[in-house]
Short mmCIF file of C-alpha atoms in Angstrom, two decimals:
data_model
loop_
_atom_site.label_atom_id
_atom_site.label_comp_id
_atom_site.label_asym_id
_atom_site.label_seq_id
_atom_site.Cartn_x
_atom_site.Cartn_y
_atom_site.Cartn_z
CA UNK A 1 130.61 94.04 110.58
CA UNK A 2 132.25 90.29 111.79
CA UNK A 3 128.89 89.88 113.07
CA UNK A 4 126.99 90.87 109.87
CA UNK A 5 129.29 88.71 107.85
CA UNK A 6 128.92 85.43 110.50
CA UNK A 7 124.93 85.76 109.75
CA UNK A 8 125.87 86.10 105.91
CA UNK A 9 128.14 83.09 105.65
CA UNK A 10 125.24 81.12 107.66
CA UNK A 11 122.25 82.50 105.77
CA UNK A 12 120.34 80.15 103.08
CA UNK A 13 120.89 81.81 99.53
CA UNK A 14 117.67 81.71 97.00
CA UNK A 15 120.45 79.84 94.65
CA UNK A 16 122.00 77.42 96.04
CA UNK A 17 125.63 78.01 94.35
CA UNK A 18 125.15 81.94 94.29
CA UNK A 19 125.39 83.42 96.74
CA UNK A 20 129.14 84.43 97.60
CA UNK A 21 130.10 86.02 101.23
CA UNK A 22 133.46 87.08 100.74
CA UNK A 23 132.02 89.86 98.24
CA UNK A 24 130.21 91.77 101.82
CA UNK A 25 130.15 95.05 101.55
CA UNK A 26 132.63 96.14 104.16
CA UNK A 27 129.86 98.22 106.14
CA UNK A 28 126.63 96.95 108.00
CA UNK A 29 124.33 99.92 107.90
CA UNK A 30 125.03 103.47 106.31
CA UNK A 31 126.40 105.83 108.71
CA UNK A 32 126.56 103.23 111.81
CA UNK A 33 123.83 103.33 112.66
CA UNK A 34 121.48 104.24 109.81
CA UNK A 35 119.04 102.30 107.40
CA UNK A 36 120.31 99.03 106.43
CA UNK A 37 120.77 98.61 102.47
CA UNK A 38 120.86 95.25 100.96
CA UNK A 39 124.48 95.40 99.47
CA UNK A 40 125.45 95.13 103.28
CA UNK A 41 125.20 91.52 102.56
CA UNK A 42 125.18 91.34 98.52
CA UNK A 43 128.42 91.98 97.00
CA UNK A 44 129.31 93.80 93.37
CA UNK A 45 129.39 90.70 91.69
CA UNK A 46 126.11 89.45 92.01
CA UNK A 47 125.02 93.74 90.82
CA UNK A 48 127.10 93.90 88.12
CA UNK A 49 124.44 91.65 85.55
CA UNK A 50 121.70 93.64 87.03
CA UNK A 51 121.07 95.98 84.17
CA UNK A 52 121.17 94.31 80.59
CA UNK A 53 121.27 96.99 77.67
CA UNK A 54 118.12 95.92 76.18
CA UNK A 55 119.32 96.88 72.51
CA UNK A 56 117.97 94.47 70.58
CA UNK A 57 114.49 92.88 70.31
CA UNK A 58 116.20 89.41 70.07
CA UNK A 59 118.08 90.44 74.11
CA UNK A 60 114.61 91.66 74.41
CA UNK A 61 112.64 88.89 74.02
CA UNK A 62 115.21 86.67 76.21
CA UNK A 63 114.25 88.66 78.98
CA UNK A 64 110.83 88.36 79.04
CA UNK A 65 111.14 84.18 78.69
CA UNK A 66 113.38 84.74 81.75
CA UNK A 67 111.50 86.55 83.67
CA UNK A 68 108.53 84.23 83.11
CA UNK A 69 110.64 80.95 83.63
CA UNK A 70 111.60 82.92 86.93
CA UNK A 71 108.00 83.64 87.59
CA UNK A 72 106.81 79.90 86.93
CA UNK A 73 109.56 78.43 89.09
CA UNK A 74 108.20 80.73 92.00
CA UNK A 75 104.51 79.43 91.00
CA UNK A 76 105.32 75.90 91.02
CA UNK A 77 106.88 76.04 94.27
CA UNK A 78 103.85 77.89 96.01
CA UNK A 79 101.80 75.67 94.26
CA UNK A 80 103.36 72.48 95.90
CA UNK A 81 103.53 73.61 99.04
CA UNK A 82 100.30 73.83 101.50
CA UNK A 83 99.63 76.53 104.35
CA UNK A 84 100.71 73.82 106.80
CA UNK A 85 104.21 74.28 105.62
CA UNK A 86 104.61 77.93 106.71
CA UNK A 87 103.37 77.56 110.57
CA UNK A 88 105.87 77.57 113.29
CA UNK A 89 106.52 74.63 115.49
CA UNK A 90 105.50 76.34 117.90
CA UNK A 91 103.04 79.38 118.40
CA UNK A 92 100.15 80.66 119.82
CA UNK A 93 96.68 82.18 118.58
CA UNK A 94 94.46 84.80 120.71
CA UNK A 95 90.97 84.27 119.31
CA UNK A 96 88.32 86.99 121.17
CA UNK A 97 84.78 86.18 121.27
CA UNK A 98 83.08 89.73 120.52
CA UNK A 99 81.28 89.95 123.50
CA UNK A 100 84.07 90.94 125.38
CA UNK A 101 84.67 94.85 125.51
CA UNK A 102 87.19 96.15 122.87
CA UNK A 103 89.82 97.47 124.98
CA UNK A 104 90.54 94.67 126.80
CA UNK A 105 90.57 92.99 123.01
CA UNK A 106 93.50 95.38 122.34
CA UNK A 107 95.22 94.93 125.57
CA UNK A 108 95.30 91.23 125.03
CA UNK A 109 96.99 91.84 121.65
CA UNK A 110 99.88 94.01 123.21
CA UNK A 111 100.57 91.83 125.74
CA UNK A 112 100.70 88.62 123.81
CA UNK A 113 102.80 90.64 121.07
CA UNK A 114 99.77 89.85 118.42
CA UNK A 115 98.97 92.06 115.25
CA UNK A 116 95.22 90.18 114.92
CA UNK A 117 93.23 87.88 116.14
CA UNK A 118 89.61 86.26 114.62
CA UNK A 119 86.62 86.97 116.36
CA UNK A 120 84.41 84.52 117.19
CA UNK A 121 80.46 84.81 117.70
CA UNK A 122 79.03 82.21 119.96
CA UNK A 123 75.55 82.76 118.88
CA UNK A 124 75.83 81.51 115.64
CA UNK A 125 79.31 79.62 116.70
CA UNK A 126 81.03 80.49 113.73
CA UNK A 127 84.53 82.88 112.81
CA UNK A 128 82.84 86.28 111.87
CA UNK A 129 85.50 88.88 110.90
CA UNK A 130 89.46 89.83 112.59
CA UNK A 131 90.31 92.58 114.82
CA UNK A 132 93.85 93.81 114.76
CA UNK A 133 95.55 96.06 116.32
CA UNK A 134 95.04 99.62 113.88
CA UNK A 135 91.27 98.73 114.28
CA UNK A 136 91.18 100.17 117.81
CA UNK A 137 93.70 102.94 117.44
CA UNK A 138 91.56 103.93 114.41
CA UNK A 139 88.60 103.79 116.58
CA UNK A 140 90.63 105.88 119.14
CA UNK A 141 90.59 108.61 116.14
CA UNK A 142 86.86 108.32 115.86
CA UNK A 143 86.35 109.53 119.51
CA UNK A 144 89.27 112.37 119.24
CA UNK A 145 87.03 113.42 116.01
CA UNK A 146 83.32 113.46 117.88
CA UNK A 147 85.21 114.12 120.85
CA UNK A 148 83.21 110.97 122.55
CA UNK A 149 83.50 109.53 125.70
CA UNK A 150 86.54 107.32 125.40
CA UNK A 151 86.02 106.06 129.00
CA UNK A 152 83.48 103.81 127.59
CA UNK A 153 85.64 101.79 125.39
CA UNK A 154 86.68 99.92 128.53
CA UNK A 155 82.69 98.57 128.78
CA UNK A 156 81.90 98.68 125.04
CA UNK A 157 81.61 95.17 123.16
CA UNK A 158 83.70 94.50 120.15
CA UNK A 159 80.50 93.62 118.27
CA UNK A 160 78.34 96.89 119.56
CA UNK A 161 81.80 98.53 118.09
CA UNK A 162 81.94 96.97 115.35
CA UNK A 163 77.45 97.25 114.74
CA UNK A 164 78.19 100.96 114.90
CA UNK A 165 77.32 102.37 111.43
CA UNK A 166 79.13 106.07 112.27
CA UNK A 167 82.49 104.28 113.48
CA UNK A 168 82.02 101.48 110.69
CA UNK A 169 81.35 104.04 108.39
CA UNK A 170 84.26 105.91 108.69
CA UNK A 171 87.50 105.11 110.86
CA UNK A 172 87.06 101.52 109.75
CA UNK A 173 86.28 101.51 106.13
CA UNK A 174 88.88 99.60 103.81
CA UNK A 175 90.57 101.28 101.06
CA UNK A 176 92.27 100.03 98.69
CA UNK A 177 96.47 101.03 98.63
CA UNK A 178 97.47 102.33 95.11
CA UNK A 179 100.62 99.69 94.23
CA UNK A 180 101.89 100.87 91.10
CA UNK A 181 100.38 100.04 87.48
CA UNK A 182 100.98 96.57 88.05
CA UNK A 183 97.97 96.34 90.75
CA UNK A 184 96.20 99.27 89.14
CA UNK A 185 93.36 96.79 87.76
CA UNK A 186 93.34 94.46 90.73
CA UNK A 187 92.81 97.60 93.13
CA UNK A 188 90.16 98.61 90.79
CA UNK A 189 88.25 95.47 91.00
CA UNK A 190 88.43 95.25 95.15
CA UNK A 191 85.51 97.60 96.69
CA UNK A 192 86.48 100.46 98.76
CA UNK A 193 83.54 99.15 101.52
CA UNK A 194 85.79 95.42 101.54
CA UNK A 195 86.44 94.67 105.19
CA UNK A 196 87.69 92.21 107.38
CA UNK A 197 85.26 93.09 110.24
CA UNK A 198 81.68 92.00 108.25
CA UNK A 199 83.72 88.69 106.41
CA UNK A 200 85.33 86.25 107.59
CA UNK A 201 88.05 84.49 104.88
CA UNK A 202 90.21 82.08 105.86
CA UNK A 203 92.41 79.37 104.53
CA UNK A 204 92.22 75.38 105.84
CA UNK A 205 96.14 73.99 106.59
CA UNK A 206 95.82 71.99 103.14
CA UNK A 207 95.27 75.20 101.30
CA UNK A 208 98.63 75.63 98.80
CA UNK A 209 100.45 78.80 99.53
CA UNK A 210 99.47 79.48 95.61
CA UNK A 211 95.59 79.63 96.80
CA UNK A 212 96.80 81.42 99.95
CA UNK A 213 98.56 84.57 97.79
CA UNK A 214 95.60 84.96 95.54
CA UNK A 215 93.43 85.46 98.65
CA UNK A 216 95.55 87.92 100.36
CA UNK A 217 95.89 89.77 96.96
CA UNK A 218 92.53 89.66 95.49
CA UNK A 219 91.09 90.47 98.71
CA UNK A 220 93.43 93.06 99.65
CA UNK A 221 94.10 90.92 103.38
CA UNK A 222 96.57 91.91 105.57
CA UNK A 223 96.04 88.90 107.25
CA UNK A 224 94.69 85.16 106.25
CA UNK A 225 93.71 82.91 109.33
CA UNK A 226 94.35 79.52 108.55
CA UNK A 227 91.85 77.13 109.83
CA UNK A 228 91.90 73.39 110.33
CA UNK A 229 88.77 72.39 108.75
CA UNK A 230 87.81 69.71 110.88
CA UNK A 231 86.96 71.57 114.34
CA UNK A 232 87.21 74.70 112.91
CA UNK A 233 89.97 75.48 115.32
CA UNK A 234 92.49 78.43 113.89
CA UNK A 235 96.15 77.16 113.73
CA UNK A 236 97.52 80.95 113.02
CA UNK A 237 97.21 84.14 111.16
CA UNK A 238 99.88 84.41 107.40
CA UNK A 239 101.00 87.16 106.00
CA UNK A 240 102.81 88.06 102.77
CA UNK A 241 106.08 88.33 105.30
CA UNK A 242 105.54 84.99 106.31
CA UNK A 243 105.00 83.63 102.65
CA UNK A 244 108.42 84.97 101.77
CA UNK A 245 110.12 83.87 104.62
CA UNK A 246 108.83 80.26 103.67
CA UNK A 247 110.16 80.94 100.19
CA UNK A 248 113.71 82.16 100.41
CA UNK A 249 113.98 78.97 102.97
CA UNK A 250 113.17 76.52 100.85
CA UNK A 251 112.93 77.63 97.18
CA UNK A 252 116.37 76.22 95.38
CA UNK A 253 117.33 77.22 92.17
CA UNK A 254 120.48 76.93 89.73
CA UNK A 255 119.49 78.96 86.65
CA UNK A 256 120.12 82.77 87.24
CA UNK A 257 115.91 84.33 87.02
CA UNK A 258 116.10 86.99 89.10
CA UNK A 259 118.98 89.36 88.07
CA UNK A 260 116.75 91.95 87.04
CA UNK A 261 116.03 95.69 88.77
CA UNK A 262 112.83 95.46 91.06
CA UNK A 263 112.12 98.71 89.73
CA UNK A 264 112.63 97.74 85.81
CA UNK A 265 110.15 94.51 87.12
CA UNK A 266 107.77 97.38 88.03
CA UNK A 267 107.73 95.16 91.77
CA UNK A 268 106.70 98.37 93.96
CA UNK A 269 105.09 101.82 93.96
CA UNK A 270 107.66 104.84 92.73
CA UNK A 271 107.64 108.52 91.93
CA UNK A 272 104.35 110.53 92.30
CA UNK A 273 102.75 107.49 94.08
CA UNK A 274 104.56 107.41 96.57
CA UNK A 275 103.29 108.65 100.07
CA UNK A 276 105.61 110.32 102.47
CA UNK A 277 105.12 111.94 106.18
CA UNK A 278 106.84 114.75 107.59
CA UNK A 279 108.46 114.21 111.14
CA UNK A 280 106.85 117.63 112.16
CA UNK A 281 102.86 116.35 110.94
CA UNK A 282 100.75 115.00 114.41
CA UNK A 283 100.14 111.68 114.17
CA UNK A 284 96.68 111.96 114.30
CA UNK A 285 97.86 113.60 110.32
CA UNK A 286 99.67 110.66 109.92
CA UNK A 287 97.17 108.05 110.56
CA UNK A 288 94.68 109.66 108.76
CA UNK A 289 96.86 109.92 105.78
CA UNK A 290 97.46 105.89 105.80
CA UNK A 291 93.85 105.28 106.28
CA UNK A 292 92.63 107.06 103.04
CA UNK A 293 95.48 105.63 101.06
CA UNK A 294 94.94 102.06 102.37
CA UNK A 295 99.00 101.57 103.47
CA UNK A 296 99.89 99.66 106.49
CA UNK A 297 103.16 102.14 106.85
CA UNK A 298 105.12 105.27 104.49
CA UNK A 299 108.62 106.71 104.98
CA UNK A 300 108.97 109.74 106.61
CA UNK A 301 111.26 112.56 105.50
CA UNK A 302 112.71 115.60 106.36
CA UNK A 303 112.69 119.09 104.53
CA UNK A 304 114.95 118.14 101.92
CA UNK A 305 112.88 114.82 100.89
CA UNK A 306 116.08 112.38 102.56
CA UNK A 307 114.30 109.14 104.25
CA UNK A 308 114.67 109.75 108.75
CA UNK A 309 112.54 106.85 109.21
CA UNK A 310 109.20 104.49 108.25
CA UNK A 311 106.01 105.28 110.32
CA UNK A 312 103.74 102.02 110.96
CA UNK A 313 99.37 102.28 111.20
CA UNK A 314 100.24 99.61 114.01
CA UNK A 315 103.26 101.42 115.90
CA UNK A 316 101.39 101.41 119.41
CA UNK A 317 104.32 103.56 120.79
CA UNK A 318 101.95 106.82 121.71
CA UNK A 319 99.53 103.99 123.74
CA UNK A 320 102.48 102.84 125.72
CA UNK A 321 103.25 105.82 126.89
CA UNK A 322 99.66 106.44 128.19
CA UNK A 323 98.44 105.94 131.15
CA UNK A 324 94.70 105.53 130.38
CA UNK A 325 92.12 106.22 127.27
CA UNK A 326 91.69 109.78 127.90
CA UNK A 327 95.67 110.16 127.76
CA UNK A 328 96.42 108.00 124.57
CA UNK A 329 93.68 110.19 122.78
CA UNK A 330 95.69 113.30 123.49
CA UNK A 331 98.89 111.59 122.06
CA UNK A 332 97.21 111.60 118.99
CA UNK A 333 98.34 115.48 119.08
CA UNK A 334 102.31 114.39 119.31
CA UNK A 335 104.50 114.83 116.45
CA UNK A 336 106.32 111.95 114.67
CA UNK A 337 109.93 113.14 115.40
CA UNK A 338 109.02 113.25 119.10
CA UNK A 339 107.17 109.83 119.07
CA UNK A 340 110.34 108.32 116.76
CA UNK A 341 112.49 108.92 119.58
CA UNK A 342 110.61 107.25 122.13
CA UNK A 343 110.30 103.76 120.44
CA UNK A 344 112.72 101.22 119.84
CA UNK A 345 115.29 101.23 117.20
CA UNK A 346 115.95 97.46 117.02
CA UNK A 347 116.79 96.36 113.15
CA UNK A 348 115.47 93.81 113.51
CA UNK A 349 111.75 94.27 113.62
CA UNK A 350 110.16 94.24 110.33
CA UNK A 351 109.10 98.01 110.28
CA UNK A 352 112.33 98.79 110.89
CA UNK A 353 113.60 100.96 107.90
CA UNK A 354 115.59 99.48 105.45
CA UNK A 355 116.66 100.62 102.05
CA UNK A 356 117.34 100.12 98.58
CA UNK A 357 117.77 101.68 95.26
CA UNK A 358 116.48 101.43 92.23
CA UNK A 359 119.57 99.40 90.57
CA UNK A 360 119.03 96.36 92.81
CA UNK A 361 117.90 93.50 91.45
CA UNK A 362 115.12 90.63 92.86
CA UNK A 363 117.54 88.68 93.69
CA UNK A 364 119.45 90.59 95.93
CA UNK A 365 116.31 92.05 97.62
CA UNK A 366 115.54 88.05 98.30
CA UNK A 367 118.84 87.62 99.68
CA UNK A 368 118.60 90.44 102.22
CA UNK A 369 114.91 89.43 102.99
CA UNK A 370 116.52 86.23 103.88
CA UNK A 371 118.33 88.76 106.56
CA UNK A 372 116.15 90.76 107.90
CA UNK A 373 112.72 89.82 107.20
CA UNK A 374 111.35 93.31 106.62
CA UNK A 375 107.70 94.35 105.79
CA UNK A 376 109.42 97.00 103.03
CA UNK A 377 112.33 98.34 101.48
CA UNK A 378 112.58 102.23 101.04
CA UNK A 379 113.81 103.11 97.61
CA UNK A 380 116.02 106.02 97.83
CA UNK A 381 118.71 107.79 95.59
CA UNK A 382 122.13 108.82 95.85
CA UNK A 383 121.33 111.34 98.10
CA UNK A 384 118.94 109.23 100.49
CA UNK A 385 115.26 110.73 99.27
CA UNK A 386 112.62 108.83 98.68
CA UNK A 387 111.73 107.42 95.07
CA UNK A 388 109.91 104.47 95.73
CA UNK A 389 108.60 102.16 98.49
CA UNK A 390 108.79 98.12 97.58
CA UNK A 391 106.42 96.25 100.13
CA UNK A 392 106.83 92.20 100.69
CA UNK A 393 103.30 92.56 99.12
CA UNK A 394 104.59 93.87 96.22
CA UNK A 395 107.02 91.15 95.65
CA UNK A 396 104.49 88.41 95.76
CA UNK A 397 102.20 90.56 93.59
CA UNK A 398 104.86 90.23 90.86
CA UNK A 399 104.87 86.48 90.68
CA UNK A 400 101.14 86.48 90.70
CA UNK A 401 100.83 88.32 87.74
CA UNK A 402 100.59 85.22 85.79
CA UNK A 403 98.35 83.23 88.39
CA UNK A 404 95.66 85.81 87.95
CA UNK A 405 95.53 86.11 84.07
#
C-alpha cells in the first residue's frame, strides 16, 4: 500500500490542481493479490460528482457543452502535437525484409520483446505491409486446421506466406471488432478483407497525433509505423496505448470535463456485446473466437460469470513452453486455466487485468492509466462479473467523435 501511495503522490494528474493523494483507497488490489481497480489510487472525493441527476433539460444541456468543451480541449492538444512527440528517447525498430522465412520473423520478435515490425520488399524497395506477432500464431492455427506440415515454416518466406490465398484467406483475414454503438457506423464503413499484410499505412514524424488517431481508427490499425519521410527510414511503431500515455503526460487542465461515467459517455463495449472465454475452452477456441470478432484480448470467467483473468491474441505463453513447431501446434489443445498459470502475473504489463465499474468516471480511468498503462479496463459489478470491457481504443474513439463528423 506505502508503495502504491509513493507512485500516487509522484504520478502527473490530468488536472493539474486535482488530483488529491491523501484520499487513496487504503487497499492496492482487491483481495491482495487480485485485479487492480482504479479507486486504488482515486479517492471518494473526486467519485462523488460522477453521476449528475440529469433532471432538467437546462442540467441537461450543460452537460453536453461540457462534455464537448472536454472533447475539444483533448482535440486541440492532439492537434498541436506531432508523432515526433510520442517516441522514446531511446528505442529500437526490427524491420524484416520478407524474404526471410517466417519463423525466424517471429523469433526475432520474441526475443527483441516486439509486438510488430514493417516488412520491407527489396524488389520494389518500398514498406509493403506489418507482421506482428498473432499473424504467425494465427498461421500456426491454419496448419493445426489442414493438419500441414508445420516443419516447413522454418524454410517458408514471409512473402510466399503471406502470397498464400488459403492462409490469406482465412487465418489472416481482418475483421472488424464490434465497439459499442458509438463505432457501430465506423465498423460498418471498414471492409472485413482490410489488412495490414497487402497495405502499407504509415505516419511521417510531423504527422499530428490528431491525423495519427484518425488513421488507427478509420483503418481499424493496431499499429501505425511512423516513418521519417526523408529516407524512408521507420522511427517506431504507435499505438492507441502510447497516444494516451503521451496525453495524461502532458495534457493540463483546470476546468473539471471529465467527471462523467465512461459508461454514461458510452466510451466502451457493455452487456450483450461483450465477449467472454471460459478458463476450461482450448485455446485453439479461444483464438478462434478473437479472430472472428476482431479483439486483440476478452476477459475470461468462471461458471458464475466473475472476471479470473484477460486472455491476449498475442500471449505467446503456449510457444514458450514448446520446444519446436510440431510441439507449439499441440499446445493449441491446452486449456486457458492451465496456460494462465504458467505465465507471468506481473501488474504491470498492459494485458494485465485491471478493473472498473460502471460508476467511474473519465477522469479517474485517466488517472489510473497514468498508473498502470493498461491496454483495457474490465467492467465488472458488485459481485466481480463481467458487464463491459473499456479498451484504450475506446477512449480515444470518444474524443474522435467530433474529428470524424
Amino acid at each position: 500500500t506505502s508503495q502504491v501511495a509513493a507512485l500516487a503522490m509522484e504520478s502527473r494528474s490530468l488536472y493539474s490542481g486535482h488530483f488529491t493523494p491523501t484520499a487513496l483507497s487504503s487497499q492496492s488490489s482487491l483481495d491482495g493479490g487480485g485485479p487492480h481497480h482504479p479507486e486504488d489510487l482515486v479517492g471518494n472525493s473526486t467519485m462523488s460528482a460522477m453521476a449528475p441527476s440529469g433532471s432538467s433539460s437546462g442540467l441537461l444541456n450543460e452537460r453536453e457543452v461540457v462534455r464537448r468543451a472536454g472533447r475539444e480541449a483533448i482535440s486541440q492538444f492532439l492537434d498541436g502535437h506531432t508523432c515526433f512527440s510520442v517516441l522514446r528517447a531511446s528505442g529500437k525498430v526490427v524491420v524484416f525484409d520478407t524474404r526471410i522465412p517466417i519463423q525466424l520473423a517471429f523469433y526475432a520478435l520474441v526475443e527483441h520483446d516486439m509486438q510488430c515490425a514493417p516488412l520491407w520488399d527489396s524488389g520494389t524497395r518500398q514498406f509493403v505491409g506489418l507482421l506482428t506477432v498473432t499473424d504467425f500464431i494465427d498461421v500456426l492455427r491454419y496448419y493445426r486446421r489442414t493438419k500441414g506440415d508445420v516443419s516447413t515454416l522454418a524454410t517458408r518466406s514471409i512473402s510466399e506466406i503471406l502470397s498464400d490465398g488459403n492462409i490469406l484467406g482465412s487465418v489472416l483475414v481482418r475483421h472488424v471488432p464490434k465497439c459499442g454503438k458509438r463505432d457501430a457506423a465506423a465498423a460498418a464503413q471498414v471492409a472485413a478483407t482490410s489488412s495490414h499484410h497487402r497495405t502499407f499505412l504509415s505516419a511521417s514524424s510531423e504527422t499530428t497525433l490528431k491525423q495519427a488517431c484518425l488513421l488507427l481508427h478509420g483503418h481499424s490499425l493496431d499499429f501505425l509505423p511512423v516513418i521519417l519521410p526523408d529516407d524512408m527510414r521507420c522511427l517506431a511503431t504507435i499505438t492507441y496505448t502510447n497516444i494516451l500515455e503521451h496525453l495524461v503526460t502532458h495534457f493540463r487542465e483546470q476546468r473539471r470535463l471529465f467527471d462523467d461515467t465512461v459508461y454514461d459517455l458510452g466510451i466502451g463495449t457493455y452487456h450483450d456485446d461483450v465477449v467472454t472465454a471460459r478458463a476450461s475452452e482450448t485455446l485453439a477456441e479461444v483464438l478462434h473466437t478473437l479472430h472472428i470478432n476482431g479483439l486483440s484480448a476478452m476477459p475470461v470467467v468462471d461458471d458464475a460469470g466473475k472476471v479470473v483473468g484477460v486472455y491476449s491474441r498475442s500471449d505467446i505463453t503456449f510457444l514458450a513452453a514448446a520446444t519446436d513447431a510440431e510441439d507449439a501446434v499441440s499446445n493449441l489443445d491446452l486449456t486457458l486455466e492451465v496456460l494462465m498459470s504458467q505465465r507471468r502475473t506481473d501488474v504491470t504489463t498492459p494485458d494485465a487485468l485491471h478493473t472498473c465499474t460502471r460508476a467511474h468516471t473519465l477522469q479517474s480511468i485517466f488517472e489510473y492509466f497514468a498508473q498502470w498503462k493498461f491496454n483495457r479496463l474490465i467492467v465488472v459489478d458488485e459481485q466481480e462479473r463481467v458487464v463491459g470491457v473499456v479498451s484504450a481504443r475506446d477512449l480515444v474513439a470518444y474524443f474522435l467523435e467530433e474529428m470524424e463528423q
